[in-house]
Amino acid sequence: QVQLQESGPGLVKPSQTLSLTCTVSGGSISSGSYYWSWIRQPAGKGLEWIGRIYTSGSTNYNPSLKSRVTISVDTSKNQFSLKLSSVTAADTAVYYCARFSPTGDYYFDYWGQGTLVTVSS
Amino acid sequence: VIWMTQSPSLLSASTGDRVTISCRMSQGISSYLAWYQQKPGKAPELLIYAASTLQSGVPSRFSGSGSGTDFTLTISCLQSEDFATYYCQQYYSFPITFGQGTRLEIK
């Protein structure tokens, strides 16, 4: 059973860089044809896809955030990470990591529990 | 970008009721649609993919239909554990997008 767990600071100052890590357990992050994603959800609002990474390191980002986002993978640690630069209060949200289905269709079959990141001075 | 209009945003119903939630696309997406259920403080959980295929372990009272631009999630006989927020998600093209959500509350 695959499990994902987000970790990182819960409070980030405006203009700084938000950094989160997702640790995958119950299987190797690099086995199979898996893409891994980050999604966020402001309090009381809907879901926004941030971007995805393949275990080879290839990435795709949401154009709305592309200029500020970097997603990377560390297969030796079974982790992938998110960096979001120049944050503002609008980036305050619960951040989820998730896995795309291995069927090759891009829906999410496993999610982390989510971690709240607040942007405030 | 494919925009999604999910309706209603709020749905009040009683245990045992049959309810439907709609998701309309700004352009055709074939059957590349998923539905998720989210309970407060929890991550979304996959219910249906490919518009109508039930994810393993999901009760059969959940069903999905539609293709192209119009899709529906139906819950045939509401149980207490079904009161939650539901989201549709298109995966026809990037960026992946979600509907605004439908909160299903107890009448």
mmCIF file with all atom_site columns, C-alpha atoms in Angstrom:
data_model
loop_
_atom_site.group_PDB
_atom_site.id
_atom_site.type_symbol
_atom_site.label_atom_id
_atom_site.label_alt_id
_atom_site.label_comp_id
_atom_site.label_asym_id
_atom_site.label_entity_id
_atom_site.label_seq_id
_atom_site.pdbx_PDB_ins_code
_atom_site.Cartn_x
_atom_site.Cartn_y
_atom_site.Cartn_z
_atom_site.occupancy
_atom_site.B_iso_or_equiv
_atom_site.pdbx_formal_charge
_atom_site.auth_seq_id
_atom_site.auth_comp_id
_atom_site.auth_asym_id
_atom_site.auth_atom_id
_atom_site.pdbx_PDB_model_num
ATOM 1   C CA . GLN A 1 1   ? 0.000   0.000  0.000   1.00 0.00 ? 1   GLN A CA 1
ATOM 2   C CA . VAL A 1 2   ? 1.580   3.229  -1.153  1.00 0.00 ? 2   VAL A CA 1
ATOM 3   C CA . GLN A 1 3   ? 1.654   6.049  1.381   1.00 0.00 ? 3   GLN A CA 1
ATOM 4   C CA . LEU A 1 4   ? 2.667   9.667  0.875   1.00 0.00 ? 4   LEU A CA 1
ATOM 5   C CA . GLN A 1 5   ? 3.633   12.094 3.603   1.00 0.00 ? 5   GLN A CA 1
ATOM 6   C CA . GLU A 1 6   ? 4.269   15.818 3.223   1.00 0.00 ? 6   GLU A CA 1
ATOM 7   C CA . SER A 1 7   ? 6.750   17.637 5.437   1.00 0.00 ? 7   SER A CA 1
ATOM 8   C CA . GLY A 1 8   ? 8.153   21.125 5.725   1.00 0.00 ? 8   GLY A CA 1
ATOM 9   C CA . PRO A 1 9   ? 7.760   24.460 7.503   1.00 0.00 ? 9   PRO A CA 1
ATOM 10  C CA . GLY A 1 10  ? 4.225   25.460 8.374   1.00 0.00 ? 10  GLY A CA 1
ATOM 11  C CA . LEU A 1 11  ? 5.032   29.161 8.321   1.00 0.00 ? 11  LEU A CA 1
ATOM 12  C CA . VAL A 1 12  ? 6.831   31.072 5.591   1.00 0.00 ? 12  VAL A CA 1
ATOM 13  C CA . LYS A 1 13  ? 7.472   34.804 5.396   1.00 0.00 ? 13  LYS A CA 1
ATOM 14  C CA . PRO A 1 14  ? 6.257   36.831 2.420   1.00 0.00 ? 14  PRO A CA 1
ATOM 15  C CA . SER A 1 15  ? 8.727   37.022 -0.482  1.00 0.00 ? 15  SER A CA 1
ATOM 16  C CA . GLN A 1 16  ? 10.554  33.918 0.744   1.00 0.00 ? 16  GLN A CA 1
ATOM 17  C CA . THR A 1 17  ? 10.568  30.425 -0.763  1.00 0.00 ? 17  THR A CA 1
ATOM 18  C CA . LEU A 1 18  ? 8.172   27.709 0.359   1.00 0.00 ? 18  LEU A CA 1
ATOM 19  C CA . SER A 1 19  ? 9.836   24.284 0.464   1.00 0.00 ? 19  SER A CA 1
ATOM 20  C CA . LEU A 1 20  ? 8.024   20.996 0.980   1.00 0.00 ? 20  LEU A CA 1
ATOM 21  C CA . THR A 1 21  ? 9.018   17.361 0.669   1.00 0.00 ? 21  THR A CA 1
ATOM 22  C CA . CYS A 1 22  ? 6.857   14.336 0.004   1.00 0.00 ? 22  CYS A CA 1
ATOM 23  C CA . THR A 1 23  ? 8.160   10.994 1.243   1.00 0.00 ? 23  THR A CA 1
ATOM 24  C CA . VAL A 1 24  ? 6.801   7.908  -0.485  1.00 0.00 ? 24  VAL A CA 1
ATOM 25  C CA . SER A 1 25  ? 6.610   4.606  1.378   1.00 0.00 ? 25  SER A CA 1
ATOM 26  C CA . GLY A 1 26  ? 5.258   1.189  0.496   1.00 0.00 ? 26  GLY A CA 1
ATOM 27  C CA . GLY A 1 27  ? 7.073   1.108  -2.812  1.00 0.00 ? 27  GLY A CA 1
ATOM 28  C CA . SER A 1 28  ? 9.906   2.619  -4.768  1.00 0.00 ? 28  SER A CA 1
ATOM 29  C CA . ILE A 1 29  ? 9.238   6.052  -6.219  1.00 0.00 ? 29  ILE A CA 1
ATOM 30  C CA . SER A 1 30  ? 11.067  5.012  -9.372  1.00 0.00 ? 30  SER A CA 1
ATOM 31  C CA . SER A 1 31  ? 9.435   1.643  -9.991  1.00 0.00 ? 31  SER A CA 1
ATOM 32  C CA . GLY A 1 32  ? 6.809   1.647  -12.685 1.00 0.00 ? 32  GLY A CA 1
ATOM 33  C CA . SER A 1 33  ? 5.735   4.555  -14.857 1.00 0.00 ? 33  SER A CA 1
ATOM 34  C CA . TYR A 1 34  ? 4.626   6.959  -12.167 1.00 0.00 ? 34  TYR A CA 1
ATOM 35  C CA . TYR A 1 35  ? 4.211   10.669 -12.195 1.00 0.00 ? 35  TYR A CA 1
ATOM 36  C CA . TRP A 1 36  ? 4.103   12.520 -8.900  1.00 0.00 ? 36  TRP A CA 1
ATOM 37  C CA . SER A 1 37  ? 2.280   15.777 -8.316  1.00 0.00 ? 37  SER A CA 1
ATOM 38  C CA . TRP A 1 38  ? 1.688   18.668 -5.966  1.00 0.00 ? 38  TRP A CA 1
ATOM 39  C CA . ILE A 1 39  ? -1.788  20.135 -5.469  1.00 0.00 ? 39  ILE A CA 1
ATOM 40  C CA . ARG A 1 40  ? -2.910  22.892 -3.143  1.00 0.00 ? 40  ARG A CA 1
ATOM 41  C CA . GLN A 1 41  ? -6.145  24.018 -1.541  1.00 0.00 ? 41  GLN A CA 1
ATOM 42  C CA . PRO A 1 42  ? -6.688  27.392 0.152   1.00 0.00 ? 42  PRO A CA 1
ATOM 43  C CA . ALA A 1 43  ? -8.941  27.216 3.176   1.00 0.00 ? 43  ALA A CA 1
ATOM 44  C CA . GLY A 1 44  ? -12.557 26.782 2.163   1.00 0.00 ? 44  GLY A CA 1
ATOM 45  C CA . LYS A 1 45  ? -11.701 26.746 -1.532  1.00 0.00 ? 45  LYS A CA 1
ATOM 46  C CA . GLY A 1 46  ? -11.128 24.323 -4.360  1.00 0.00 ? 46  GLY A CA 1
ATOM 47  C CA . LEU A 1 47  ? -8.147  22.356 -5.573  1.00 0.00 ? 47  LEU A CA 1
ATOM 48  C CA . GLU A 1 48  ? -5.348  23.709 -7.763  1.00 0.00 ? 48  GLU A CA 1
ATOM 49  C CA . TRP A 1 49  ? -2.858  21.456 -9.522  1.00 0.00 ? 49  TRP A CA 1
ATOM 50  C CA . ILE A 1 50  ? 0.671   22.844 -9.188  1.00 0.00 ? 50  ILE A CA 1
ATOM 51  C CA . GLY A 1 51  ? 2.786   20.498 -11.255 1.00 0.00 ? 51  GLY A CA 1
ATOM 52  C CA . ARG A 1 52  ? 4.132   17.003 -11.798 1.00 0.00 ? 52  ARG A CA 1
ATOM 53  C CA . ILE A 1 53  ? 7.426   15.173 -12.065 1.00 0.00 ? 53  ILE A CA 1
ATOM 54  C CA . TYR A 1 54  ? 8.425   11.866 -13.583 1.00 0.00 ? 54  TYR A CA 1
ATOM 55  C CA . THR A 1 55  ? 11.095  9.810  -11.907 1.00 0.00 ? 55  THR A CA 1
ATOM 56  C CA . SER A 1 56  ? 13.448  10.685 -14.761 1.00 0.00 ? 56  SER A CA 1
ATOM 57  C CA . GLY A 1 57  ? 13.156  14.282 -13.596 1.00 0.00 ? 57  GLY A CA 1
ATOM 58  C CA . SER A 1 58  ? 10.980  15.624 -16.410 1.00 0.00 ? 58  SER A CA 1
ATOM 59  C CA . THR A 1 59  ? 8.415   18.130 -15.198 1.00 0.00 ? 59  THR A CA 1
ATOM 60  C CA . ASN A 1 60  ? 5.235   19.973 -16.170 1.00 0.00 ? 60  ASN A CA 1
ATOM 61  C CA . TYR A 1 61  ? 3.902   22.961 -14.299 1.00 0.00 ? 61  TYR A CA 1
ATOM 62  C CA . ASN A 1 62  ? 0.646   24.849 -14.138 1.00 0.00 ? 62  ASN A CA 1
ATOM 63  C CA . PRO A 1 63  ? 1.189   27.985 -16.260 1.00 0.00 ? 63  PRO A CA 1
ATOM 64  C CA . SER A 1 64  ? -0.396  30.062 -13.486 1.00 0.00 ? 64  SER A CA 1
ATOM 65  C CA . LEU A 1 65  ? 2.539   29.217 -11.192 1.00 0.00 ? 65  LEU A CA 1
ATOM 66  C CA . LYS A 1 66  ? 5.241   28.155 -13.634 1.00 0.00 ? 66  LYS A CA 1
ATOM 67  C CA . SER A 1 67  ? 7.514   31.147 -13.117 1.00 0.00 ? 67  SER A CA 1
ATOM 68  C CA . ARG A 1 68  ? 7.767   30.448 -9.380  1.00 0.00 ? 68  ARG A CA 1
ATOM 69  C CA . VAL A 1 69  ? 7.651   26.634 -9.119  1.00 0.00 ? 69  VAL A CA 1
ATOM 70  C CA . THR A 1 70  ? 10.333  23.978 -9.094  1.00 0.00 ? 70  THR A CA 1
ATOM 71  C CA . ILE A 1 71  ? 9.586   20.303 -8.498  1.00 0.00 ? 71  ILE A CA 1
ATOM 72  C CA . SER A 1 72  ? 12.465  17.864 -8.075  1.00 0.00 ? 72  SER A CA 1
ATOM 73  C CA . VAL A 1 73  ? 12.904  14.204 -7.218  1.00 0.00 ? 73  VAL A CA 1
ATOM 74  C CA . ASP A 1 74  ? 15.437  12.312 -5.095  1.00 0.00 ? 74  ASP A CA 1
ATOM 75  C CA . THR A 1 75  ? 15.029  8.636  -5.909  1.00 0.00 ? 75  THR A CA 1
ATOM 76  C CA . SER A 1 76  ? 17.694  7.616  -3.378  1.00 0.00 ? 76  SER A CA 1
ATOM 77  C CA . LYS A 1 77  ? 15.497  8.995  -0.587  1.00 0.00 ? 77  LYS A CA 1
ATOM 78  C CA . ASN A 1 78  ? 12.170  8.025  -2.209  1.00 0.00 ? 78  ASN A CA 1
ATOM 79  C CA . GLN A 1 79  ? 11.147  11.677 -2.083  1.00 0.00 ? 79  GLN A CA 1
ATOM 80  C CA . PHE A 1 80  ? 10.052  14.487 -4.327  1.00 0.00 ? 80  PHE A CA 1
ATOM 81  C CA . SER A 1 81  ? 9.984   18.148 -3.428  1.00 0.00 ? 81  SER A CA 1
ATOM 82  C CA . LEU A 1 82  ? 8.272   21.445 -4.145  1.00 0.00 ? 82  LEU A CA 1
ATOM 83  C CA . LYS A 1 83  ? 9.776   24.896 -4.092  1.00 0.00 ? 83  LYS A CA 1
ATOM 84  C CA . LEU A 1 84  ? 7.576   27.952 -4.594  1.00 0.00 ? 84  LEU A CA 1
ATOM 85  C CA . SER A 1 85  ? 9.391   31.271 -4.654  1.00 0.00 ? 85  SER A CA 1
ATOM 86  C CA . SER A 1 86  ? 8.319   34.823 -3.866  1.00 0.00 ? 86  SER A CA 1
ATOM 87  C CA . VAL A 1 87  ? 5.336   33.717 -1.818  1.00 0.00 ? 87  VAL A CA 1
ATOM 88  C CA . THR A 1 88  ? 2.496   35.996 -0.766  1.00 0.00 ? 88  THR A CA 1
ATOM 89  C CA . ALA A 1 89  ? -0.529  35.524 1.455   1.00 0.00 ? 89  ALA A CA 1
ATOM 90  C CA . ALA A 1 90  ? -2.340  34.122 -1.591  1.00 0.00 ? 90  ALA A CA 1
ATOM 91  C CA . ASP A 1 91  ? -0.078  31.072 -1.388  1.00 0.00 ? 91  ASP A CA 1
ATOM 92  C CA . THR A 1 92  ? -1.436  30.148 2.044   1.00 0.00 ? 92  THR A CA 1
ATOM 93  C CA . ALA A 1 93  ? -3.029  26.742 1.577   1.00 0.00 ? 93  ALA A CA 1
ATOM 94  C CA . VAL A 1 94  ? -2.994  23.077 2.420   1.00 0.00 ? 94  VAL A CA 1
ATOM 95  C CA . TYR A 1 95  ? -0.453  21.456 0.116   1.00 0.00 ? 95  TYR A CA 1
ATOM 96  C CA . TYR A 1 96  ? -0.947  17.861 -0.963  1.00 0.00 ? 96  TYR A CA 1
ATOM 97  C CA . CYS A 1 97  ? 1.380   15.505 -2.739  1.00 0.00 ? 97  CYS A CA 1
ATOM 98  C CA . ALA A 1 98  ? -0.253  12.824 -4.852  1.00 0.00 ? 98  ALA A CA 1
ATOM 99  C CA . ARG A 1 99  ? 0.435   10.075 -7.352  1.00 0.00 ? 99  ARG A CA 1
ATOM 100 C CA . PHE A 1 100 ? -0.985  9.814  -10.821 1.00 0.00 ? 100 PHE A CA 1
ATOM 101 C CA . SER A 1 101 ? -2.547  6.496  -11.643 1.00 0.00 ? 101 SER A CA 1
ATOM 102 C CA . PRO A 1 102 ? -0.059  4.042  -13.140 1.00 0.00 ? 102 PRO A CA 1
ATOM 103 C CA . THR A 1 103 ? -2.477  3.380  -16.003 1.00 0.00 ? 103 THR A CA 1
ATOM 104 C CA . GLY A 1 104 ? -1.115  6.429  -17.788 1.00 0.00 ? 104 GLY A CA 1
ATOM 105 C CA . ASP A 1 105 ? -4.251  8.477  -17.152 1.00 0.00 ? 105 ASP A CA 1
ATOM 106 C CA . TYR A 1 106 ? -3.739  11.566 -15.079 1.00 0.00 ? 106 TYR A CA 1
ATOM 107 C CA . TYR A 1 107 ? -6.087  11.160 -12.185 1.00 0.00 ? 107 TYR A CA 1
ATOM 108 C CA . PHE A 1 108 ? -4.819  10.829 -8.622  1.00 0.00 ? 108 PHE A CA 1
ATOM 109 C CA . ASP A 1 109 ? -5.070  7.458  -6.924  1.00 0.00 ? 109 ASP A CA 1
ATOM 110 C CA . TYR A 1 110 ? -2.984  8.149  -3.811  1.00 0.00 ? 110 TYR A CA 1
ATOM 111 C CA . TRP A 1 111 ? -2.755  11.365 -1.804  1.00 0.00 ? 111 TRP A CA 1
ATOM 112 C CA . GLY A 1 112 ? -0.781  12.519 1.204   1.00 0.00 ? 112 GLY A CA 1
ATOM 113 C CA . GLN A 1 113 ? -2.706  13.818 4.195   1.00 0.00 ? 113 GLN A CA 1
ATOM 114 C CA . GLY A 1 114 ? -1.782  17.410 3.361   1.00 0.00 ? 114 GLY A CA 1
ATOM 115 C CA . THR A 1 115 ? 0.213   20.044 5.191   1.00 0.00 ? 115 THR A CA 1
ATOM 116 C CA . LEU A 1 116 ? -0.895  23.583 5.959   1.00 0.00 ? 116 LEU A CA 1
ATOM 117 C CA . VAL A 1 117 ? 1.495   26.326 4.924   1.00 0.00 ? 117 VAL A CA 1
ATOM 118 C CA . THR A 1 118 ? 0.760   29.839 6.117   1.00 0.00 ? 118 THR A CA 1
ATOM 119 C CA . VAL A 1 119 ? 2.464   32.837 4.541   1.00 0.00 ? 119 VAL A CA 1
ATOM 120 C CA . SER A 1 120 ? 2.755   35.578 7.116   1.00 0.00 ? 120 SER A CA 1
ATOM 121 C CA . SER A 1 121 ? 5.341   37.880 8.604   1.00 0.00 ? 121 SER A CA 1
ATOM 122 C CA . VAL B 2 1   ? -7.076  25.869 -20.130 1.00 0.00 ? 1   VAL B CA 1
ATOM 123 C CA . ILE B 2 2   ? -10.237 23.797 -19.755 1.00 0.00 ? 2   ILE B CA 1
ATOM 124 C CA . TRP B 2 3   ? -12.720 25.464 -17.422 1.00 0.00 ? 3   TRP B CA 1
ATOM 125 C CA . MET B 2 4   ? -15.148 23.409 -15.433 1.00 0.00 ? 4   MET B CA 1
ATOM 126 C CA . THR B 2 5   ? -18.523 24.421 -14.054 1.00 0.00 ? 5   THR B CA 1
ATOM 127 C CA . GLN B 2 6   ? -19.717 22.197 -11.259 1.00 0.00 ? 6   GLN B CA 1
ATOM 128 C CA . SER B 2 7   ? -23.263 22.466 -9.955  1.00 0.00 ? 7   SER B CA 1
ATOM 129 C CA . PRO B 2 8   ? -24.849 22.872 -7.580  1.00 0.00 ? 8   PRO B CA 1
ATOM 130 C CA . SER B 2 9   ? -22.278 24.351 -5.218  1.00 0.00 ? 9   SER B CA 1
ATOM 131 C CA . LEU B 2 10  ? -24.409 23.325 -2.247  1.00 0.00 ? 10  LEU B CA 1
ATOM 132 C CA . LEU B 2 11  ? -26.816 20.410 -2.130  1.00 0.00 ? 11  LEU B CA 1
ATOM 133 C CA . SER B 2 12  ? -29.065 19.591 0.821   1.00 0.00 ? 12  SER B CA 1
ATOM 134 C CA . ALA B 2 13  ? -30.396 16.070 1.022   1.00 0.00 ? 13  ALA B CA 1
ATOM 135 C CA . SER B 2 14  ? -31.500 13.377 3.433   1.00 0.00 ? 14  SER B CA 1
ATOM 136 C CA . THR B 2 15  ? -30.235 9.895  4.098   1.00 0.00 ? 15  THR B CA 1
ATOM 137 C CA . GLY B 2 16  ? -31.733 7.545  1.528   1.00 0.00 ? 16  GLY B CA 1
ATOM 138 C CA . ASP B 2 17  ? -32.109 10.224 -1.148  1.00 0.00 ? 17  ASP B CA 1
ATOM 139 C CA . ARG B 2 18  ? -30.784 9.945  -4.680  1.00 0.00 ? 18  ARG B CA 1
ATOM 140 C CA . VAL B 2 19  ? -28.664 12.931 -5.662  1.00 0.00 ? 19  VAL B CA 1
ATOM 141 C CA . THR B 2 20  ? -26.870 14.069 -8.790  1.00 0.00 ? 20  THR B CA 1
ATOM 142 C CA . ILE B 2 21  ? -23.982 16.481 -9.238  1.00 0.00 ? 21  ILE B CA 1
ATOM 143 C CA . SER B 2 22  ? -23.154 17.989 -12.598 1.00 0.00 ? 22  SER B CA 1
ATOM 144 C CA . CYS B 2 23  ? -19.826 18.951 -14.132 1.00 0.00 ? 23  CYS B CA 1
ATOM 145 C CA . ARG B 2 24  ? -19.733 20.828 -17.438 1.00 0.00 ? 24  ARG B CA 1
ATOM 146 C CA . MET B 2 25  ? -16.557 21.451 -19.458 1.00 0.00 ? 25  MET B CA 1
ATOM 147 C CA . SER B 2 26  ? -15.637 24.466 -21.555 1.00 0.00 ? 26  SER B CA 1
ATOM 148 C CA . GLN B 2 27  ? -14.624 22.036 -24.315 1.00 0.00 ? 27  GLN B CA 1
ATOM 149 C CA . GLY B 2 28  ? -14.946 18.339 -25.002 1.00 0.00 ? 28  GLY B CA 1
ATOM 150 C CA . ILE B 2 29  ? -12.752 15.995 -22.974 1.00 0.00 ? 29  ILE B CA 1
ATOM 151 C CA . SER B 2 30  ? -13.978 12.592 -24.181 1.00 0.00 ? 30  SER B CA 1
ATOM 152 C CA . SER B 2 31  ? -14.215 10.534 -20.962 1.00 0.00 ? 31  SER B CA 1
ATOM 153 C CA . TYR B 2 32  ? -11.120 11.900 -19.232 1.00 0.00 ? 32  TYR B CA 1
ATOM 154 C CA . LEU B 2 33  ? -12.924 12.811 -16.020 1.00 0.00 ? 33  LEU B CA 1
ATOM 155 C CA . ALA B 2 34  ? -12.526 11.772 -12.394 1.00 0.00 ? 34  ALA B CA 1
ATOM 156 C CA . TRP B 2 35  ? -14.632 12.371 -9.301  1.00 0.00 ? 35  TRP B CA 1
ATOM 157 C CA . TYR B 2 36  ? -13.329 12.738 -5.753  1.00 0.00 ? 36  TYR B CA 1
ATOM 158 C CA . GLN B 2 37  ? -14.886 12.880 -2.306  1.00 0.00 ? 37  GLN B CA 1
ATOM 159 C CA . GLN B 2 38  ? -13.339 15.094 0.365   1.00 0.00 ? 38  GLN B CA 1
ATOM 160 C CA . LYS B 2 39  ? -14.252 15.138 4.035   1.00 0.00 ? 39  LYS B CA 1
ATOM 161 C CA . PRO B 2 40  ? -13.253 18.010 6.348   1.00 0.00 ? 40  PRO B CA 1
ATOM 162 C CA . GLY B 2 41  ? -9.571  17.966 7.230   1.00 0.00 ? 41  GLY B CA 1
ATOM 163 C CA . LYS B 2 42  ? -8.857  15.055 4.893   1.00 0.00 ? 42  LYS B CA 1
ATOM 164 C CA . ALA B 2 43  ? -7.339  14.606 1.476   1.00 0.00 ? 43  ALA B CA 1
ATOM 165 C CA . PRO B 2 44  ? -9.633  13.948 -1.482  1.00 0.00 ? 44  PRO B CA 1
ATOM 166 C CA . GLU B 2 45  ? -10.325 10.298 -2.265  1.00 0.00 ? 45  GLU B CA 1
ATOM 167 C CA . LEU B 2 46  ? -10.817 8.938  -5.760  1.00 0.00 ? 46  LEU B CA 1
ATOM 168 C CA . LEU B 2 47  ? -14.328 7.649  -6.451  1.00 0.00 ? 47  LEU B CA 1
ATOM 169 C CA . ILE B 2 48  ? -14.614 7.359  -10.221 1.00 0.00 ? 48  ILE B CA 1
ATOM 170 C CA . TYR B 2 49  ? -12.273 7.674  -13.197 1.00 0.00 ? 49  TYR B CA 1
ATOM 171 C CA . ALA B 2 50  ? -12.769 7.513  -16.940 1.00 0.00 ? 50  ALA B CA 1
ATOM 172 C CA . ALA B 2 51  ? -16.127 9.192  -16.264 1.00 0.00 ? 51  ALA B CA 1
ATOM 173 C CA . SER B 2 52  ? -17.859 6.000  -15.174 1.00 0.00 ? 52  SER B CA 1
ATOM 174 C CA . THR B 2 53  ? -15.361 3.453  -13.791 1.00 0.00 ? 53  THR B CA 1
ATOM 175 C CA . LEU B 2 54  ? -15.684 2.885  -10.059 1.00 0.00 ? 54  LEU B CA 1
ATOM 176 C CA . GLN B 2 55  ? -12.419 2.878  -8.147  1.00 0.00 ? 55  GLN B CA 1
ATOM 177 C CA . SER B 2 56  ? -11.767 -0.344 -6.262  1.00 0.00 ? 56  SER B CA 1
ATOM 178 C CA . GLY B 2 57  ? -13.437 -0.347 -2.855  1.00 0.00 ? 57  GLY B CA 1
ATOM 179 C CA . VAL B 2 58  ? -15.929 2.413  -3.634  1.00 0.00 ? 58  VAL B CA 1
ATOM 180 C CA . PRO B 2 59  ? -19.553 1.467  -2.882  1.00 0.00 ? 59  PRO B CA 1
ATOM 181 C CA . SER B 2 60  ? -21.765 0.698  -5.852  1.00 0.00 ? 60  SER B CA 1
ATOM 182 C CA . ARG B 2 61  ? -24.263 3.404  -4.855  1.00 0.00 ? 61  ARG B CA 1
ATOM 183 C CA . PHE B 2 62  ? -21.820 5.822  -6.533  1.00 0.00 ? 62  PHE B CA 1
ATOM 184 C CA . SER B 2 63  ? -21.969 6.031  -10.317 1.00 0.00 ? 63  SER B CA 1
ATOM 185 C CA . GLY B 2 64  ? -20.735 8.354  -13.006 1.00 0.00 ? 64  GLY B CA 1
ATOM 186 C CA . SER B 2 65  ? -21.888 9.082  -16.510 1.00 0.00 ? 65  SER B CA 1
ATOM 187 C CA . GLY B 2 66  ? -21.296 11.392 -19.432 1.00 0.00 ? 66  GLY B CA 1
ATOM 188 C CA . SER B 2 67  ? -18.767 12.156 -22.123 1.00 0.00 ? 67  SER B CA 1
ATOM 189 C CA . GLY B 2 68  ? -17.674 15.156 -24.103 1.00 0.00 ? 68  GLY B CA 1
ATOM 190 C CA . THR B 2 69  ? -18.694 18.207 -22.105 1.00 0.00 ? 69  THR B CA 1
ATOM 191 C CA . ASP B 2 70  ? -21.383 17.049 -19.682 1.00 0.00 ? 70  ASP B CA 1
ATOM 192 C CA . PHE B 2 71  ? -20.846 14.675 -16.789 1.00 0.00 ? 71  PHE B CA 1
ATOM 193 C CA . THR B 2 72  ? -22.827 13.526 -13.781 1.00 0.00 ? 72  THR B CA 1
ATOM 194 C CA . LEU B 2 73  ? -22.042 11.908 -10.456 1.00 0.00 ? 73  LEU B CA 1
ATOM 195 C CA . THR B 2 74  ? -24.995 10.081 -8.917  1.00 0.00 ? 74  THR B CA 1
ATOM 196 C CA . ILE B 2 75  ? -25.313 8.720  -5.416  1.00 0.00 ? 75  ILE B CA 1
ATOM 197 C CA . SER B 2 76  ? -28.274 6.367  -5.450  1.00 0.00 ? 76  SER B CA 1
ATOM 198 C CA . CYS B 2 77  ? -29.105 6.023  -1.747  1.00 0.00 ? 77  CYS B CA 1
ATOM 199 C CA . LEU B 2 78  ? -27.343 8.493  0.482   1.00 0.00 ? 78  LEU B CA 1
ATOM 200 C CA . GLN B 2 79  ? -25.659 7.153  3.573   1.00 0.00 ? 79  GLN B CA 1
ATOM 201 C CA . SER B 2 80  ? -24.513 9.269  6.509   1.00 0.00 ? 80  SER B CA 1
ATOM 202 C CA . GLU B 2 81  ? -20.874 8.881  5.484   1.00 0.00 ? 81  GLU B CA 1
ATOM 203 C CA . ASP B 2 82  ? -21.569 10.396 2.062   1.00 0.00 ? 82  ASP B CA 1
ATOM 204 C CA . PHE B 2 83  ? -22.086 13.921 3.380   1.00 0.00 ? 83  PHE B CA 1
ATOM 205 C CA . ALA B 2 84  ? -18.906 15.569 2.129   1.00 0.00 ? 84  ALA B CA 1
ATOM 206 C CA . THR B 2 85  ? -17.620 17.774 -0.681  1.00 0.00 ? 85  THR B CA 1
ATOM 207 C CA . TYR B 2 86  ? -17.291 16.369 -4.186  1.00 0.00 ? 86  TYR B CA 1
ATOM 208 C CA . TYR B 2 87  ? -14.940 17.527 -6.930  1.00 0.00 ? 87  TYR B CA 1
ATOM 209 C CA . CYS B 2 88  ? -14.655 16.667 -10.591 1.00 0.00 ? 88  CYS B CA 1
ATOM 210 C CA . GLN B 2 89  ? -11.257 16.748 -12.337 1.00 0.00 ? 89  GLN B CA 1
ATOM 211 C CA . GLN B 2 90  ? -10.441 16.712 -16.040 1.00 0.00 ? 90  GLN B CA 1
ATOM 212 C CA . TYR B 2 91  ? -7.292  15.050 -17.278 1.00 0.00 ? 91  TYR B CA 1
ATOM 213 C CA . TYR B 2 92  ? -7.793  15.494 -21.013 1.00 0.00 ? 92  TYR B CA 1
ATOM 214 C CA . SER B 2 93  ? -5.200  18.236 -21.199 1.00 0.00 ? 93  SER B CA 1
ATOM 215 C CA . PHE B 2 94  ? -2.727  20.142 -19.071 1.00 0.00 ? 94  PHE B CA 1
ATOM 216 C CA . PRO B 2 95  ? -3.039  22.018 -16.870 1.00 0.00 ? 95  PRO B CA 1
ATOM 217 C CA . ILE B 2 96  ? -5.188  19.569 -14.993 1.00 0.00 ? 96  ILE B CA 1
ATOM 218 C CA . THR B 2 97  ? -8.188  21.399 -13.553 1.00 0.00 ? 97  THR B CA 1
ATOM 219 C CA . PHE B 2 98  ? -10.811 20.743 -10.917 1.00 0.00 ? 98  PHE B CA 1
ATOM 220 C CA . GLY B 2 99  ? -14.392 21.828 -10.538 1.00 0.00 ? 99  GLY B CA 1
ATOM 221 C CA . GLN B 2 100 ? -15.250 24.288 -7.786  1.00 0.00 ? 100 GLN B CA 1
ATOM 222 C CA . GLY B 2 101 ? -16.760 21.581 -5.603  1.00 0.00 ? 101 GLY B CA 1
ATOM 223 C CA . THR B 2 102 ? -20.228 20.578 -4.417  1.00 0.00 ? 102 THR B CA 1
ATOM 224 C CA . ARG B 2 103 ? -20.850 20.463 -0.704  1.00 0.00 ? 103 ARG B CA 1
ATOM 225 C CA . LEU B 2 104 ? -23.432 17.828 0.142   1.00 0.00 ? 104 LEU B CA 1
ATOM 226 C CA . GLU B 2 105 ? -25.078 18.596 3.455   1.00 0.00 ? 105 GLU B CA 1
ATOM 227 C CA . ILE B 2 106 ? -27.738 16.978 5.566   1.00 0.00 ? 106 ILE B CA 1
ATOM 228 C CA . LYS B 2 107 ? -31.144 18.546 5.100   1.00 0.00 ? 107 LYS B CA 1
#
